[in-house]
Amino acid sequence: MSSIISYTLSTKRHTGIGLFLGLIPLCLQTLHADPLAFEKACLQAFKGEQLPEFSQNLTQLRKARLAQASRLPNPSVFYEQESARSTDAFNESSVGLSVNLDFIWKRGSRIKAAEQKNSASEFELSSKQLKVSYEIANMFIDYANWNKELKELGTSIKQHEEALTISRKLLVKGIISAFNLKRIELRMDELRFSYKELESNIAGLLAEFQLWVSEEEAIPANANLLYDISFETAEKAVEHALRNRPDLLAFEANSNWKAEEVKKYKNEKLPEVSLDISAKKYPGDNDGFFIGMSMEIPLGEKQGDVQFAESEKVSGTLEYKRAKRKVEREVKAAWQIWHHLQTDKNSSLGRSQMSEGKNYLQGLQSSFANGEASVIEYLDGLGSLLTGKQNTLKRHHLKQSAYLRLTYLSASTPSFSTPKI
């Protein structure tokens, strides 16, 4: 989840009172909010997505599928009565049991196919859980970084308000013209518009987060993303993904299932053999015992099953290979982005540079108050300091987003630490 905040110059006027009133709903919501840790938020999101119910149903489905594949054929009980009315009259009867024996060489392939199908279902559930965790993690870093940006914008607005106060005094002294006050007011309009825009994004994020966790007024806890998963090379990241990506493992399990389906249907084309055992009563007091075998040859009933299963097997193999290539592309690209942001040390302001910028701004403010620096110079100084802070925060945000995407695509779970208050 990401958003690009543009700071377009707006001529619409926003008073300080209006900005304050606009903050009231968000502040009240925050005061009554219950911060959720990342792990708890994920668990509540799982419940909201009904993943526990899905898991329970999946367990029942796995058991039913195995039971269906493991079942034995029902035996048949038969009774026969044969009699004749003639000079050679006789009366014979028999009772027996017929058992289908084809399960001996067909049942095993059915069970293996069912086991592979069960594995694919399990991986699909894991893939959903990983996706939900990724969405929640993105909300955590977006919420934290946008609030930092909001704080910097608020600080800059106060600095411009101080500049406006100083300018009014200089106007009274005749050092500057009223046009310079207009410059500051326009800049403040621009900042307030950006502030309200970012505030709206935060409100939208909170609304979405609360729907995810099914809890009104919930907010992400103030937490730091831990960079505790290290992939030294893109190849290692890809290797980890190929071993652990549940969506890819689901494709592989489906491919294996379709291969087992071919074996199953080939076995199904074998003849069906039944064992018949019966006791026979002949005329008089003579009893007999009968044992025999019957065979059903599937000449036309199973036609096309094997060919269809083999086509599905080829399709499953191609789908798995295509998914594997996609995973390799995604992970390599994500690793390159993360590696670039991780190793680039010259893209943001360090603490010493920030301190120098603040000292410079304090000196520039004194010069401006004394009429030595122009309004344009002071506004440029304020703008440069804000831009530096914003770029630093955005760079940090990009770095976190890139790390989260890499962990998601490589099937690793991110972790957060909550700062001590």
CSV table of C-alpha atoms in Angstrom, one decimal:
chain,number,residue,atom,x,y,z
A,1,MET,CA,0.0,0.0,0.0
A,2,SER,CA,1.6,3.3,-1.0
A,3,SER,CA,0.6,6.8,-1.8
A,4,ILE,CA,2.3,9.7,-3.5
A,5,ILE,CA,1.7,13.0,-1.8
A,6,SER,CA,1.9,16.0,-4.2
A,7,TYR,CA,2.4,19.5,-2.9
A,8,THR,CA,0.6,21.5,-5.5
A,9,LEU,CA,0.3,25.2,-5.0
A,10,SER,CA,-3.2,26.0,-4.0
A,11,THR,CA,-4.8,29.5,-3.8
A,12,LYS,CA,-7.5,28.3,-1.5
A,13,ARG,CA,-7.2,29.9,1.9
A,14,HIS,CA,-7.2,27.8,5.1
A,15,THR,CA,-7.2,29.5,8.4
A,16,GLY,CA,-5.5,28.2,11.5
A,17,ILE,CA,-8.9,27.6,13.1
A,18,GLY,CA,-10.1,25.6,10.1
A,19,LEU,CA,-7.0,23.4,10.3
A,20,PHE,CA,-7.5,22.9,14.0
A,21,LEU,CA,-11.2,21.9,13.5
A,22,GLY,CA,-10.2,19.5,10.8
A,23,LEU,CA,-7.9,17.8,13.2
A,24,ILE,CA,-10.5,17.3,15.9
A,25,PRO,CA,-12.1,14.1,14.6
A,26,LEU,CA,-8.7,12.4,14.0
A,27,CYS,CA,-7.4,13.5,17.4
A,28,LEU,CA,-10.5,12.2,19.2
A,29,GLN,CA,-10.3,8.9,17.3
A,30,THR,CA,-6.6,8.5,18.3
A,31,LEU,CA,-7.4,9.3,21.9
A,32,HIS,CA,-10.0,6.6,22.1
A,33,ALA,CA,-8.0,4.2,19.9
A,34,ASP,CA,-6.6,0.9,21.1
A,35,PRO,CA,-3.2,0.3,19.4
A,36,LEU,CA,-2.8,-3.2,18.0
A,37,ALA,CA,0.5,-5.0,17.8
A,38,PHE,CA,1.4,-6.5,14.5
A,39,GLU,CA,0.9,-10.1,15.5
A,40,LYS,CA,-2.5,-9.4,17.1
A,41,ALA,CA,-3.6,-7.4,14.1
A,42,CYS,CA,-2.7,-10.3,11.8
A,43,LEU,CA,-4.7,-12.7,14.0
A,44,GLN,CA,-7.7,-10.5,13.9
A,45,ALA,CA,-7.4,-10.0,10.2
A,46,PHE,CA,-7.2,-13.8,9.7
A,47,LYS,CA,-10.5,-14.0,11.7
A,48,GLY,CA,-12.0,-11.3,9.6
A,49,GLU,CA,-11.1,-13.1,6.4
A,50,GLN,CA,-12.5,-16.3,8.0
A,51,LEU,CA,-9.3,-18.1,7.6
A,52,PRO,CA,-9.8,-20.2,10.8
A,53,GLU,CA,-13.1,-21.4,9.5
A,54,PHE,CA,-11.5,-22.1,6.1
A,55,SER,CA,-8.8,-24.1,7.9
A,56,GLN,CA,-11.3,-26.2,9.8
A,57,ASN,CA,-13.3,-26.8,6.6
A,58,LEU,CA,-10.1,-27.7,4.9
A,59,THR,CA,-9.2,-30.3,7.6
A,60,GLN,CA,-12.6,-31.9,7.2
A,61,LEU,CA,-12.2,-31.8,3.4
A,62,ARG,CA,-8.8,-33.5,3.6
A,63,LYS,CA,-10.2,-36.3,5.9
A,64,ALA,CA,-13.2,-36.8,3.6
A,65,ARG,CA,-11.0,-36.9,0.5
A,66,LEU,CA,-8.7,-39.5,2.0
A,67,ALA,CA,-11.6,-41.5,3.3
A,68,GLN,CA,-13.2,-41.5,-0.1
A,69,ALA,CA,-9.9,-42.7,-1.8
A,70,SER,CA,-9.3,-45.3,0.9
A,71,ARG,CA,-12.8,-46.9,0.9
A,72,LEU,CA,-13.2,-50.5,0.2
A,73,PRO,CA,-15.8,-51.9,-2.2
A,74,ASN,CA,-19.0,-53.2,-0.7
A,75,PRO,CA,-19.4,-57.0,-0.7
A,76,SER,CA,-22.5,-58.5,-2.4
A,77,VAL,CA,-24.6,-61.2,-0.9
A,78,PHE,CA,-26.6,-63.4,-3.2
A,79,TYR,CA,-29.1,-66.2,-3.0
A,80,GLU,CA,-30.1,-68.5,-5.9
A,81,GLN,CA,-32.9,-71.1,-6.1
A,82,GLU,CA,-33.1,-73.5,-9.0
A,83,SER,CA,-35.8,-76.1,-9.4
A,84,ALA,CA,-37.4,-78.2,-12.1
A,85,ARG,CA,-40.7,-80.1,-12.5
A,86,SER,CA,-40.1,-83.2,-14.7
A,87,THR,CA,-39.2,-86.8,-14.5
A,88,ASP,CA,-35.8,-85.6,-13.3
A,89,ALA,CA,-37.2,-83.1,-10.9
A,90,PHE,CA,-34.6,-81.4,-8.6
A,91,ASN,CA,-34.5,-78.5,-6.2
A,92,GLU,CA,-31.2,-76.7,-5.6
A,93,SER,CA,-30.3,-73.5,-3.7
A,94,SER,CA,-27.2,-71.6,-3.0
A,95,VAL,CA,-26.2,-68.6,-0.8
A,96,GLY,CA,-22.9,-66.7,-1.2
A,97,LEU,CA,-20.7,-63.7,-1.0
A,98,SER,CA,-19.1,-61.8,-3.8
A,99,VAL,CA,-16.2,-59.4,-3.2
A,100,ASN,CA,-14.5,-57.0,-5.6
A,101,LEU,CA,-10.8,-57.4,-5.5
A,102,ASP,CA,-9.7,-54.6,-7.8
A,103,PHE,CA,-9.0,-52.3,-4.7
A,104,ILE,CA,-5.8,-54.3,-4.2
A,105,TRP,CA,-4.1,-52.7,-7.2
A,106,LYS,CA,-6.3,-49.5,-7.6
A,107,ARG,CA,-6.7,-48.2,-4.0
A,108,GLY,CA,-3.1,-47.2,-3.5
A,109,SER,CA,-3.0,-44.8,-6.5
A,110,ARG,CA,-6.3,-43.3,-5.4
A,111,ILE,CA,-4.8,-42.5,-2.0
A,112,LYS,CA,-1.7,-41.0,-3.4
A,113,ALA,CA,-3.7,-38.7,-5.7
A,114,ALA,CA,-5.8,-37.6,-2.8
A,115,GLU,CA,-2.7,-36.8,-0.6
A,116,GLN,CA,-1.3,-34.6,-3.4
A,117,LYS,CA,-4.6,-32.8,-3.7
A,118,ASN,CA,-4.7,-32.2,0.1
A,119,SER,CA,-1.2,-30.7,0.0
A,120,ALA,CA,-2.2,-28.2,-2.7
A,121,SER,CA,-5.1,-27.1,-0.5
A,122,GLU,CA,-2.9,-26.6,2.5
A,123,PHE,CA,-0.5,-24.4,0.5
A,124,GLU,CA,-3.3,-22.3,-0.8
A,125,LEU,CA,-4.3,-21.5,2.8
A,126,SER,CA,-0.8,-20.6,3.7
A,127,SER,CA,-0.6,-18.3,0.6
A,128,LYS,CA,-3.7,-16.4,1.9
A,129,GLN,CA,-2.3,-16.0,5.3
A,130,LEU,CA,1.0,-14.7,3.9
A,131,LYS,CA,-0.9,-12.2,1.7
A,132,VAL,CA,-3.0,-10.9,4.7
A,133,SER,CA,0.2,-10.5,6.8
A,134,TYR,CA,1.8,-8.5,4.0
A,135,GLU,CA,-1.2,-6.1,3.7
A,136,ILE,CA,-1.2,-5.5,7.5
A,137,ALA,CA,2.5,-4.9,7.5
A,138,ASN,CA,2.2,-2.3,4.8
A,139,MET,CA,-0.4,-0.5,6.8
A,140,PHE,CA,1.9,-0.4,9.8
A,141,ILE,CA,4.7,1.2,7.9
A,142,ASP,CA,2.4,3.6,6.0
A,143,TYR,CA,0.8,4.7,9.2
A,144,ALA,CA,4.0,5.3,11.0
A,145,ASN,CA,5.7,7.2,8.1
A,146,TRP,CA,2.7,9.3,7.2
A,147,ASN,CA,2.4,10.5,10.8
A,148,LYS,CA,6.1,11.5,10.7
A,149,GLU,CA,5.5,13.4,7.5
A,150,LEU,CA,2.4,15.0,9.1
A,151,LYS,CA,4.5,16.1,12.0
A,152,GLU,CA,7.1,17.7,9.8
A,153,LEU,CA,4.4,19.5,7.8
A,154,GLY,CA,2.9,20.8,11.1
A,155,THR,CA,6.4,22.1,12.2
A,156,SER,CA,6.9,23.8,8.9
A,157,ILE,CA,3.5,25.5,9.1
A,158,LYS,CA,4.4,26.9,12.6
A,159,GLN,CA,7.7,28.2,11.2
A,160,HIS,CA,5.8,29.9,8.4
A,161,GLU,CA,3.4,31.4,10.9
A,162,GLU,CA,6.4,32.8,12.8
A,163,ALA,CA,7.7,34.2,9.6
A,164,LEU,CA,4.4,35.9,8.9
A,165,THR,CA,4.5,37.4,12.4
A,166,ILE,CA,8.0,38.7,11.8
A,167,SER,CA,7.0,40.0,8.4
A,168,ARG,CA,4.1,42.0,9.8
A,169,LYS,CA,6.5,43.8,12.2
A,170,LEU,CA,8.9,44.5,9.3
A,171,LEU,CA,5.9,45.8,7.3
A,172,VAL,CA,5.1,48.3,10.1
A,173,LYS,CA,8.7,49.4,10.1
A,174,GLY,CA,8.6,49.9,6.3
A,175,ILE,CA,11.3,47.3,5.7
A,176,ILE,CA,9.3,45.1,3.5
A,177,SER,CA,6.1,45.5,1.4
A,178,ALA,CA,2.7,43.9,1.8
A,179,PHE,CA,3.4,41.8,-1.3
A,180,ASN,CA,6.0,39.8,0.8
A,181,LEU,CA,3.3,38.9,3.3
A,182,LYS,CA,1.2,37.6,0.4
A,183,ARG,CA,4.1,35.3,-0.6
A,184,ILE,CA,4.2,33.8,2.9
A,185,GLU,CA,0.4,33.3,3.0
A,186,LEU,CA,0.5,31.5,-0.4
A,187,ARG,CA,3.2,29.2,0.9
A,188,MET,CA,1.2,28.5,4.0
A,189,ASP,CA,-1.9,27.7,1.8
A,190,GLU,CA,0.2,25.2,-0.1
A,191,LEU,CA,1.5,23.6,3.2
A,192,ARG,CA,-2.0,23.4,4.7
A,193,PHE,CA,-3.4,21.8,1.6
A,194,SER,CA,-0.6,19.2,1.7
A,195,TYR,CA,-1.3,18.7,5.4
A,196,LYS,CA,-5.0,18.1,4.8
A,197,GLU,CA,-4.3,15.8,1.9
A,198,LEU,CA,-2.0,13.6,4.0
A,199,GLU,CA,-4.4,13.7,6.9
A,200,SER,CA,-7.1,12.4,4.6
A,201,ASN,CA,-4.8,9.6,3.5
A,202,ILE,CA,-4.2,8.6,7.1
A,203,ALA,CA,-8.0,8.7,7.8
A,204,GLY,CA,-8.5,6.4,4.9
A,205,LEU,CA,-5.8,4.0,6.0
A,206,LEU,CA,-7.3,3.8,9.5
A,207,ALA,CA,-10.7,3.1,8.1
A,208,GLU,CA,-9.3,0.2,6.0
A,209,PHE,CA,-7.2,-1.1,8.9
A,210,GLN,CA,-10.3,-1.2,11.2
A,211,LEU,CA,-12.2,-3.1,8.5
A,212,TRP,CA,-9.3,-5.6,8.2
A,213,VAL,CA,-9.1,-6.2,12.0
A,214,SER,CA,-12.9,-5.9,12.6
A,215,GLU,CA,-12.4,-3.4,15.4
A,216,GLU,CA,-13.7,0.1,15.5
A,217,GLU,CA,-11.2,2.9,16.5
A,218,ALA,CA,-8.3,0.4,16.3
A,219,ILE,CA,-4.9,1.9,15.1
A,220,PRO,CA,-1.6,0.2,14.3
A,221,ALA,CA,0.8,0.3,17.3
A,222,ASN,CA,3.9,2.5,17.1
A,223,ALA,CA,6.3,-0.1,16.0
A,224,ASN,CA,9.7,-0.4,14.2
A,225,LEU,CA,10.2,-2.7,11.3
A,226,LEU,CA,13.1,-5.1,12.0
A,227,TYR,CA,15.5,-5.9,9.2
A,228,ASP,CA,16.2,-9.3,10.6
A,229,ILE,CA,16.1,-11.3,7.4
A,230,SER,CA,19.2,-11.1,5.3
A,231,PHE,CA,19.7,-12.3,1.7
A,232,GLU,CA,23.3,-11.6,0.6
A,233,THR,CA,22.6,-12.3,-3.0
A,234,ALA,CA,19.5,-12.4,-5.3
A,235,GLU,CA,20.2,-16.1,-5.9
A,236,LYS,CA,19.8,-16.9,-2.2
A,237,ALA,CA,16.6,-14.9,-2.1
A,238,VAL,CA,15.3,-16.8,-5.1
A,239,GLU,CA,16.4,-20.2,-3.6
A,240,HIS,CA,14.5,-19.4,-0.4
A,241,ALA,CA,11.4,-18.4,-2.3
A,242,LEU,CA,11.4,-21.6,-4.4
A,243,ARG,CA,11.6,-23.7,-1.3
A,244,ASN,CA,9.0,-21.8,0.7
A,245,ARG,CA,6.6,-19.8,-1.5
A,246,PRO,CA,3.2,-21.4,-0.7
A,247,ASP,CA,1.6,-20.4,-4.0
A,248,LEU,CA,4.4,-22.0,-6.0
A,249,LEU,CA,4.3,-25.1,-3.8
A,250,ALA,CA,0.6,-25.2,-4.5
A,251,PHE,CA,1.3,-25.3,-8.3
A,252,GLU,CA,3.9,-28.0,-7.7
A,253,ALA,CA,1.4,-30.1,-5.6
A,254,ASN,CA,-1.3,-29.6,-8.3
A,255,SER,CA,1.2,-30.8,-10.9
A,256,ASN,CA,2.1,-33.9,-8.8
A,257,TRP,CA,-1.6,-34.5,-8.2
A,258,LYS,CA,-2.3,-34.5,-12.0
A,259,ALA,CA,0.6,-36.9,-12.5
A,260,GLU,CA,-1.0,-39.2,-9.9
A,261,GLU,CA,-4.3,-38.9,-11.6
A,262,VAL,CA,-2.7,-40.4,-14.7
A,263,LYS,CA,-1.5,-43.4,-12.7
A,264,LYS,CA,-4.9,-43.7,-11.1
A,265,TYR,CA,-6.8,-43.8,-14.4
A,266,LYS,CA,-4.3,-46.2,-15.9
A,267,ASN,CA,-5.1,-48.6,-13.0
A,268,GLU,CA,-8.8,-48.0,-13.4
A,269,LYS,CA,-8.5,-49.5,-16.9
A,270,LEU,CA,-7.4,-52.8,-15.5
A,271,PRO,CA,-10.0,-55.5,-15.3
A,272,GLU,CA,-12.3,-55.6,-12.3
A,273,VAL,CA,-12.0,-59.0,-10.6
A,274,SER,CA,-14.5,-60.4,-8.1
A,275,LEU,CA,-14.2,-63.4,-5.8
A,276,ASP,CA,-17.3,-65.4,-5.4
A,277,ILE,CA,-17.8,-67.8,-2.5
A,278,SER,CA,-21.1,-69.7,-1.9
A,279,ALA,CA,-22.6,-72.7,-0.2
A,280,LYS,CA,-24.9,-74.9,-2.3
A,281,LYS,CA,-27.6,-77.3,-1.2
A,282,TYR,CA,-28.3,-80.2,-3.5
A,283,PRO,CA,-31.4,-82.5,-3.5
A,284,GLY,CA,-31.4,-84.8,-0.5
A,285,ASP,CA,-28.9,-84.2,2.3
A,286,ASN,CA,-26.0,-83.3,0.0
A,287,ASP,CA,-24.3,-79.9,0.6
A,288,GLY,CA,-21.6,-78.3,-1.5
A,289,PHE,CA,-19.1,-75.5,-1.5
A,290,PHE,CA,-18.4,-73.2,-4.4
A,291,ILE,CA,-15.6,-70.8,-5.0
A,292,GLY,CA,-15.0,-68.9,-8.2
A,293,MET,CA,-13.8,-65.6,-9.8
A,294,SER,CA,-15.5,-63.3,-12.3
A,295,MET,CA,-13.9,-60.6,-14.4
A,296,GLU,CA,-15.3,-57.4,-15.9
A,297,ILE,CA,-13.2,-56.0,-18.7
A,298,PRO,CA,-13.6,-52.2,-19.3
A,299,LEU,CA,-13.6,-52.1,-23.0
A,300,GLY,CA,-15.5,-48.8,-23.6
A,301,GLU,CA,-16.5,-47.4,-20.2
A,302,LYS,CA,-13.0,-45.9,-19.4
A,303,GLN,CA,-12.2,-44.6,-22.9
A,304,GLY,CA,-10.6,-41.1,-23.0
A,305,ASP,CA,-9.9,-41.0,-19.2
A,306,VAL,CA,-6.2,-41.6,-19.5
A,307,GLN,CA,-5.7,-39.3,-22.4
A,308,PHE,CA,-7.6,-36.5,-20.6
A,309,ALA,CA,-5.5,-37.1,-17.4
A,310,GLU,CA,-2.2,-37.0,-19.4
A,311,SER,CA,-3.2,-33.7,-21.0
A,312,GLU,CA,-4.0,-32.3,-17.6
A,313,LYS,CA,-0.6,-33.5,-16.4
A,314,VAL,CA,1.2,-31.6,-19.2
A,315,SER,CA,-0.9,-28.6,-18.4
A,316,GLY,CA,0.0,-28.8,-14.7
A,317,THR,CA,3.7,-29.1,-15.5
A,318,LEU,CA,3.6,-26.1,-17.7
A,319,GLU,CA,1.7,-24.0,-15.1
A,320,TYR,CA,4.3,-24.9,-12.5
A,321,LYS,CA,7.2,-24.0,-14.7
A,322,ARG,CA,5.6,-20.7,-15.7
A,323,ALA,CA,4.9,-19.9,-12.0
A,324,LYS,CA,8.5,-20.8,-11.1
A,325,ARG,CA,9.8,-18.4,-13.7
A,326,LYS,CA,7.5,-15.7,-12.4
A,327,VAL,CA,8.7,-16.2,-8.9
A,328,GLU,CA,12.4,-15.9,-10.0
A,329,ARG,CA,11.7,-12.7,-11.9
A,330,GLU,CA,9.7,-11.1,-9.0
A,331,VAL,CA,12.3,-12.0,-6.3
A,332,LYS,CA,15.3,-10.9,-8.3
A,333,ALA,CA,13.7,-7.5,-9.1
A,334,ALA,CA,12.6,-7.0,-5.5
A,335,TRP,CA,16.1,-7.9,-4.2
A,336,GLN,CA,17.7,-5.4,-6.6
A,337,ILE,CA,15.5,-2.6,-5.4
A,338,TRP,CA,16.1,-3.5,-1.8
A,339,HIS,CA,19.8,-3.8,-2.3
A,340,HIS,CA,20.0,-0.4,-4.1
A,341,LEU,CA,18.1,1.3,-1.3
A,342,GLN,CA,20.0,-0.5,1.4
A,343,THR,CA,23.5,0.4,0.1
A,344,ASP,CA,22.7,3.9,-1.1
A,345,LYS,CA,24.0,6.1,1.8
A,346,ASN,CA,24.0,9.5,0.0
A,347,SER,CA,20.3,9.8,-0.7
A,348,SER,CA,19.0,11.3,2.6
A,349,LEU,CA,20.1,13.8,5.2
A,350,GLY,CA,22.1,12.4,8.2
A,351,ARG,CA,21.8,13.7,11.7
A,352,SER,CA,24.8,16.0,11.4
A,353,GLN,CA,23.3,17.5,8.2
A,354,MET,CA,19.9,17.9,9.8
A,355,SER,CA,21.6,19.7,12.7
A,356,GLU,CA,23.5,22.0,10.4
A,357,GLY,CA,20.3,22.8,8.5
A,358,LYS,CA,18.6,23.8,11.7
A,359,ASN,CA,21.5,26.0,12.8
A,360,TYR,CA,21.5,27.6,9.4
A,361,LEU,CA,17.8,28.2,9.6
A,362,GLN,CA,18.1,29.8,13.1
A,363,GLY,CA,20.8,32.2,11.8
A,364,LEU,CA,18.7,32.9,8.7
A,365,GLN,CA,15.7,33.7,10.9
A,366,SER,CA,17.7,36.2,12.9
A,367,SER,CA,18.9,37.9,9.8
A,368,PHE,CA,15.4,38.0,8.5
A,369,ALA,CA,14.0,39.5,11.7
A,370,ASN,CA,16.7,42.2,11.5
A,371,GLY,CA,15.8,42.9,7.9
A,372,GLU,CA,19.2,41.6,6.6
A,373,ALA,CA,17.7,38.6,4.7
A,374,SER,CA,14.8,38.9,2.3
A,375,VAL,CA,11.5,37.1,2.5
A,376,ILE,CA,12.4,35.0,-0.5
A,377,GLU,CA,15.7,33.9,1.1
A,378,TYR,CA,14.0,32.9,4.3
A,379,LEU,CA,11.2,31.0,2.5
A,380,ASP,CA,13.8,29.2,0.4
A,381,GLY,CA,15.6,28.2,3.6
A,382,LEU,CA,12.4,26.9,5.2
A,383,GLY,CA,11.4,25.1,2.0
A,384,SER,CA,14.9,23.5,1.6
A,385,LEU,CA,14.8,22.2,5.2
A,386,LEU,CA,11.3,20.7,4.8
A,387,THR,CA,12.2,19.1,1.5
A,388,GLY,CA,15.3,17.6,3.1
A,389,LYS,CA,13.3,16.1,5.9
A,390,GLN,CA,10.5,14.9,3.6
A,391,ASN,CA,13.0,13.2,1.3
A,392,THR,CA,14.7,11.5,4.2
A,393,LEU,CA,11.3,10.2,5.5
A,394,LYS,CA,10.2,9.1,2.0
A,395,ARG,CA,13.5,7.3,1.4
A,396,HIS,CA,13.1,5.5,4.7
A,397,HIS,CA,9.5,4.6,3.7
A,398,LEU,CA,10.7,3.3,0.3
A,399,LYS,CA,13.3,1.2,2.0
A,400,GLN,CA,10.8,-0.3,4.4
A,401,SER,CA,8.3,-1.0,1.5
A,402,ALA,CA,11.0,-2.6,-0.6
A,403,TYR,CA,12.1,-4.8,2.4
A,404,LEU,CA,8.5,-5.9,3.0
A,405,ARG,CA,8.0,-6.8,-0.6
A,406,LEU,CA,11.1,-8.8,-0.7
A,407,THR,CA,10.1,-10.7,2.5
A,408,TYR,CA,6.6,-11.3,1.0
A,409,LEU,CA,7.9,-12.5,-2.3
A,410,SER,CA,10.5,-14.8,-0.7
A,411,ALA,CA,7.8,-16.2,1.8
A,412,SER,CA,9.4,-14.7,4.9
A,413,THR,CA,7.3,-13.2,7.7
A,414,PRO,CA,8.3,-9.6,8.8
A,415,SER,CA,8.6,-8.7,12.4
A,416,PHE,CA,8.2,-5.5,14.4
A,417,SER,CA,9.5,-4.3,17.7
A,418,THR,CA,7.5,-1.8,19.8
A,419,PRO,CA,9.6,1.0,21.1
A,420,LYS,CA,9.6,1.5,24.9
A,421,ILE,CA,7.6,4.6,26.0
